[in-house]
Amino acid sequence: MAATPTSRVIVYGGKGALGSACVHYFKSKGWWVASVDIVANDEANANVLVKICQSFTEQAEQVTSDVAQLLGDQKVDAILCMAGGWAGGNCGSKDLYKNSDLMWKQSVWTSTISSHLASHHLKEGGLLTLAGAKASLSGTPGMVGYGMAKAAVHQLCQSLSGENSGLPAGAVAVAILPVTLDTPMNRKFMPDADFSSWTPLEYIAETFHSWATGSGRPASGSLIQLVTTGGKTEATPVQ
């Protein structure tokens, strides 16, 4: 299914590394793209700027209202929640509370808001993607806050696949579970790592586009592991 002039996508976290790659790729395919982030993405057709605040309900209501005002009665074909981040620390870390709070805001707040946006603005048969992590399939003692937040995203994805989840008829929710993404920031802080084991952002953006146009789309609730070895990425569902 090729893009039509009315093909529309919302990228939550559209100014981050992965979000920017998605904005660029979908734009190159002729889609109308809206970015939701704390900073505007000038490549997007439209931007919703998220106000930084300590209250989840306040931020959620602001984003929900601004997206509704932007879209009006228009529905979108896909919502890609690419917001997130990483922070380490075990349960004895002096930064445990701060980092856990940050991880919850970056991953759980954004995923929850994205699911609510999908309930109102996604077309029937549309696509919602969430950003999980392969590490959160098991314990993460050295990054407690991160592990908890990503595990919550996995649970949300699976809940969205059930009956009466609130998603439109035929809509699909899928979470990707990468190991390490090949971003400029990761290269800066891990210059001696094996980059051939990092997943390229372009691969993910291309995969999302395929799913959004109905090609190779996983079943709703799928947790898709992305494992890259020797520059080749395999996408496999968690069994």
Coordinates of C-alpha atoms in Angstrom, one line a residue:
M1 CA 0.0 0.0 0.0
A2 CA 1.7 3.2 -1.2
A3 CA 1.4 6.5 0.7
T4 CA -1.4 8.7 -0.4
P5 CA -1.5 12.5 0.0
T6 CA -3.5 11.9 3.2
S7 CA -1.1 9.5 4.8
R8 CA -0.3 10.9 8.2
V9 CA 1.9 10.0 11.1
I10 CA 2.6 11.4 14.6
V11 CA 6.2 10.9 15.9
Y12 CA 6.3 11.3 19.7
G13 CA 9.9 12.2 20.5
G14 CA 10.3 13.5 17.0
K15 CA 13.4 15.6 17.7
G16 CA 15.4 12.8 19.3
A17 CA 17.9 10.7 17.3
L18 CA 15.4 7.9 16.4
G19 CA 12.5 10.2 16.2
S20 CA 14.3 12.5 13.8
A21 CA 15.2 9.5 11.6
C22 CA 11.5 8.5 11.5
V23 CA 10.4 12.0 10.6
H24 CA 13.0 12.2 7.8
Y25 CA 12.1 8.8 6.4
F26 CA 8.3 9.2 6.4
K27 CA 8.7 12.7 4.9
S28 CA 10.8 11.2 2.1
K29 CA 8.0 8.8 1.4
G30 CA 5.5 11.6 1.0
W31 CA 3.8 11.4 4.3
W32 CA 2.4 14.3 6.4
V33 CA 4.4 14.2 9.7
A34 CA 3.8 15.8 13.0
S35 CA 6.4 15.8 15.7
V36 CA 5.7 15.9 19.4
D37 CA 8.7 16.9 21.5
I38 CA 10.0 19.6 23.8
V39 CA 11.9 21.0 20.9
A40 CA 10.5 21.5 17.3
N41 CA 11.7 19.4 14.4
D42 CA 11.9 21.8 11.5
E43 CA 11.6 18.9 9.0
A44 CA 8.1 18.0 10.2
N45 CA 5.0 19.4 8.7
A46 CA 3.7 20.4 12.2
N47 CA 5.0 20.5 15.7
V48 CA 3.4 20.1 19.1
L49 CA 5.7 21.4 21.8
V50 CA 5.6 19.5 25.1
K51 CA 5.8 21.7 28.2
I52 CA 8.2 20.4 30.8
C53 CA 6.4 19.9 34.1
Q54 CA 6.5 17.7 37.2
S55 CA 2.8 16.6 36.9
F56 CA 2.0 13.8 34.6
T57 CA -1.7 14.8 34.3
E58 CA -0.8 18.4 33.5
Q59 CA 1.6 17.3 30.7
A60 CA -0.7 14.7 29.4
E61 CA -3.6 17.1 29.2
Q62 CA -1.5 19.7 27.5
V63 CA -0.3 17.3 24.8
T64 CA -3.7 15.8 24.3
S65 CA -5.3 19.2 23.9
D66 CA -2.7 20.5 21.5
V67 CA -2.8 17.4 19.3
A68 CA -6.6 17.5 19.2
Q69 CA -6.4 21.2 18.1
L70 CA -3.8 20.3 15.4
L71 CA -5.7 17.4 13.9
G72 CA -9.3 18.4 14.3
D73 CA -11.4 15.6 12.7
Q74 CA -8.4 14.2 10.8
K75 CA -7.2 10.7 11.6
V76 CA -3.6 9.5 11.4
D77 CA -2.3 6.2 10.0
A78 CA 0.4 5.7 12.6
I79 CA 1.6 7.0 15.9
L80 CA 5.3 6.2 16.6
C81 CA 6.3 6.8 20.2
M82 CA 10.1 7.1 20.0
A83 CA 10.6 9.1 23.2
G84 CA 12.9 7.6 25.8
G85 CA 16.4 7.8 27.3
W86 CA 18.8 5.9 29.5
A87 CA 20.1 6.3 33.0
G88 CA 21.9 3.7 35.1
G89 CA 22.3 3.0 38.8
N90 CA 21.5 0.1 41.2
C91 CA 19.2 0.3 44.2
G92 CA 22.0 1.8 46.3
S93 CA 22.8 4.6 43.9
K94 CA 22.6 8.1 45.2
D95 CA 20.8 9.0 41.9
L96 CA 18.3 6.1 42.1
Y97 CA 15.3 8.4 42.8
K98 CA 16.2 11.0 40.3
N99 CA 17.1 8.6 37.5
S100 CA 14.0 6.4 38.1
D101 CA 11.8 9.5 37.9
L102 CA 13.5 10.6 34.7
M103 CA 13.1 7.1 33.1
W104 CA 9.4 7.0 34.1
K105 CA 8.8 10.5 32.5
Q106 CA 10.7 9.7 29.3
S107 CA 9.3 6.2 28.7
V108 CA 6.1 5.6 30.6
W109 CA 4.5 9.1 30.5
T110 CA 5.1 9.3 26.7
S111 CA 3.9 5.8 26.0
T112 CA 0.8 6.3 28.0
I113 CA 0.0 9.6 26.3
S114 CA 0.7 8.0 22.9
S115 CA -1.8 5.2 23.6
H116 CA -4.5 7.7 24.6
L117 CA -3.8 9.8 21.4
A118 CA -4.2 6.5 19.4
S119 CA -7.6 5.9 21.0
H120 CA -8.8 9.2 19.7
H121 CA -6.8 9.9 16.5
L122 CA -5.6 6.7 15.0
K123 CA -7.5 5.3 12.0
E124 CA -9.1 1.9 12.2
G125 CA -6.4 -0.6 11.3
G126 CA -3.7 1.9 12.2
L127 CA -0.3 1.3 13.8
L128 CA 1.0 2.4 17.3
T129 CA 4.6 1.6 18.1
L130 CA 6.3 1.9 21.5
A131 CA 9.9 1.8 22.5
G132 CA 10.8 -1.0 24.8
A133 CA 14.2 -2.6 25.5
K134 CA 15.5 -6.2 25.2
A135 CA 17.4 -5.8 28.5
S136 CA 14.0 -5.4 30.3
L137 CA 13.0 -9.0 29.5
S138 CA 15.0 -9.9 32.6
G139 CA 16.5 -8.2 35.6
T140 CA 18.5 -5.0 35.2
P141 CA 20.4 -4.6 38.5
G142 CA 22.8 -1.9 37.2
M143 CA 20.0 0.2 35.7
V144 CA 17.0 -0.3 37.9
G145 CA 14.9 2.7 36.9
Y146 CA 15.5 2.1 33.2
G147 CA 14.6 -1.6 33.5
M148 CA 11.4 -0.9 35.4
A149 CA 10.2 1.8 32.9
K150 CA 10.8 -0.3 29.8
A151 CA 9.2 -3.3 31.4
A152 CA 6.1 -1.1 32.0
V153 CA 6.1 -0.2 28.3
H154 CA 6.1 -3.9 27.4
Q155 CA 3.1 -4.5 29.7
L156 CA 1.3 -1.5 28.2
C157 CA 1.9 -2.9 24.6
Q158 CA 0.5 -6.2 25.6
S159 CA -2.5 -4.7 27.3
L160 CA -3.3 -2.6 24.2
S161 CA -3.7 -5.9 22.2
G162 CA -6.6 -7.1 24.3
E163 CA -10.3 -6.7 23.9
N164 CA -11.7 -3.4 25.0
S165 CA -8.3 -1.8 25.1
G166 CA -9.6 1.5 23.7
L167 CA -7.7 1.3 20.4
P168 CA -9.7 1.6 17.2
A169 CA -10.9 -1.5 15.5
G170 CA -8.1 -3.4 13.8
A171 CA -5.4 -1.2 15.1
V172 CA -2.1 -2.8 16.1
A173 CA 0.2 -1.9 19.0
V174 CA 3.8 -3.2 18.7
A175 CA 6.9 -2.5 20.9
I176 CA 10.4 -2.7 19.6
L177 CA 13.1 -4.1 21.9
P178 CA 16.5 -3.0 20.7
V179 CA 19.8 -3.6 22.5
T180 CA 21.8 -0.6 21.4
L181 CA 20.9 2.0 18.8
D182 CA 23.5 3.5 16.5
T183 CA 23.1 7.1 17.6
P184 CA 25.7 10.0 17.6
M185 CA 25.4 10.2 21.4
N186 CA 26.1 6.5 21.8
R187 CA 29.1 6.7 19.6
K188 CA 30.4 9.7 21.5
F189 CA 30.1 8.0 24.9
M190 CA 31.1 4.5 23.7
P191 CA 33.8 5.2 21.0
D192 CA 35.5 1.8 21.4
A193 CA 32.3 -0.3 21.1
D194 CA 31.5 -2.7 18.3
F195 CA 29.3 -0.5 16.1
S196 CA 28.4 -3.4 13.9
S197 CA 26.3 -4.8 16.8
W198 CA 24.3 -1.6 17.0
T199 CA 21.0 -1.2 15.3
P200 CA 20.9 1.5 12.6
L201 CA 18.2 4.1 13.0
E202 CA 17.3 3.9 9.3
Y203 CA 16.5 0.2 9.6
I204 CA 13.9 1.0 12.3
A205 CA 12.4 3.9 10.4
E206 CA 12.1 1.7 7.3
T207 CA 10.6 -1.1 9.3
F208 CA 8.0 1.2 10.8
H209 CA 7.1 2.5 7.3
S210 CA 6.6 -1.1 6.1
W211 CA 4.4 -1.9 9.1
A212 CA 2.4 1.3 8.6
T213 CA 1.7 0.5 5.0
G214 CA 0.6 -3.1 5.9
S215 CA 3.8 -5.0 4.9
G216 CA 5.0 -7.6 7.4
R217 CA 3.1 -6.1 10.3
P218 CA 3.4 -8.1 13.5
A219 CA 0.4 -9.1 15.5
S220 CA -0.9 -6.6 18.0
G221 CA 0.8 -6.9 21.4
S222 CA 4.1 -8.2 19.9
L223 CA 7.4 -7.4 21.5
I224 CA 9.9 -7.4 18.7
Q225 CA 13.5 -7.9 19.6
L226 CA 16.0 -6.1 17.4
V227 CA 19.4 -7.9 17.4
T228 CA 22.2 -6.7 15.2
T229 CA 25.2 -8.8 14.5
G230 CA 27.9 -7.9 12.0
G231 CA 25.8 -5.1 10.6
K232 CA 22.8 -7.3 10.0
T233 CA 19.6 -6.8 12.0
E234 CA 17.1 -9.5 12.8
A235 CA 13.6 -8.7 14.1
T236 CA 12.2 -11.5 16.1
P237 CA 9.1 -11.6 18.4
V238 CA 9.5 -12.6 22.0
Q239 CA 7.9 -16.0 22.5

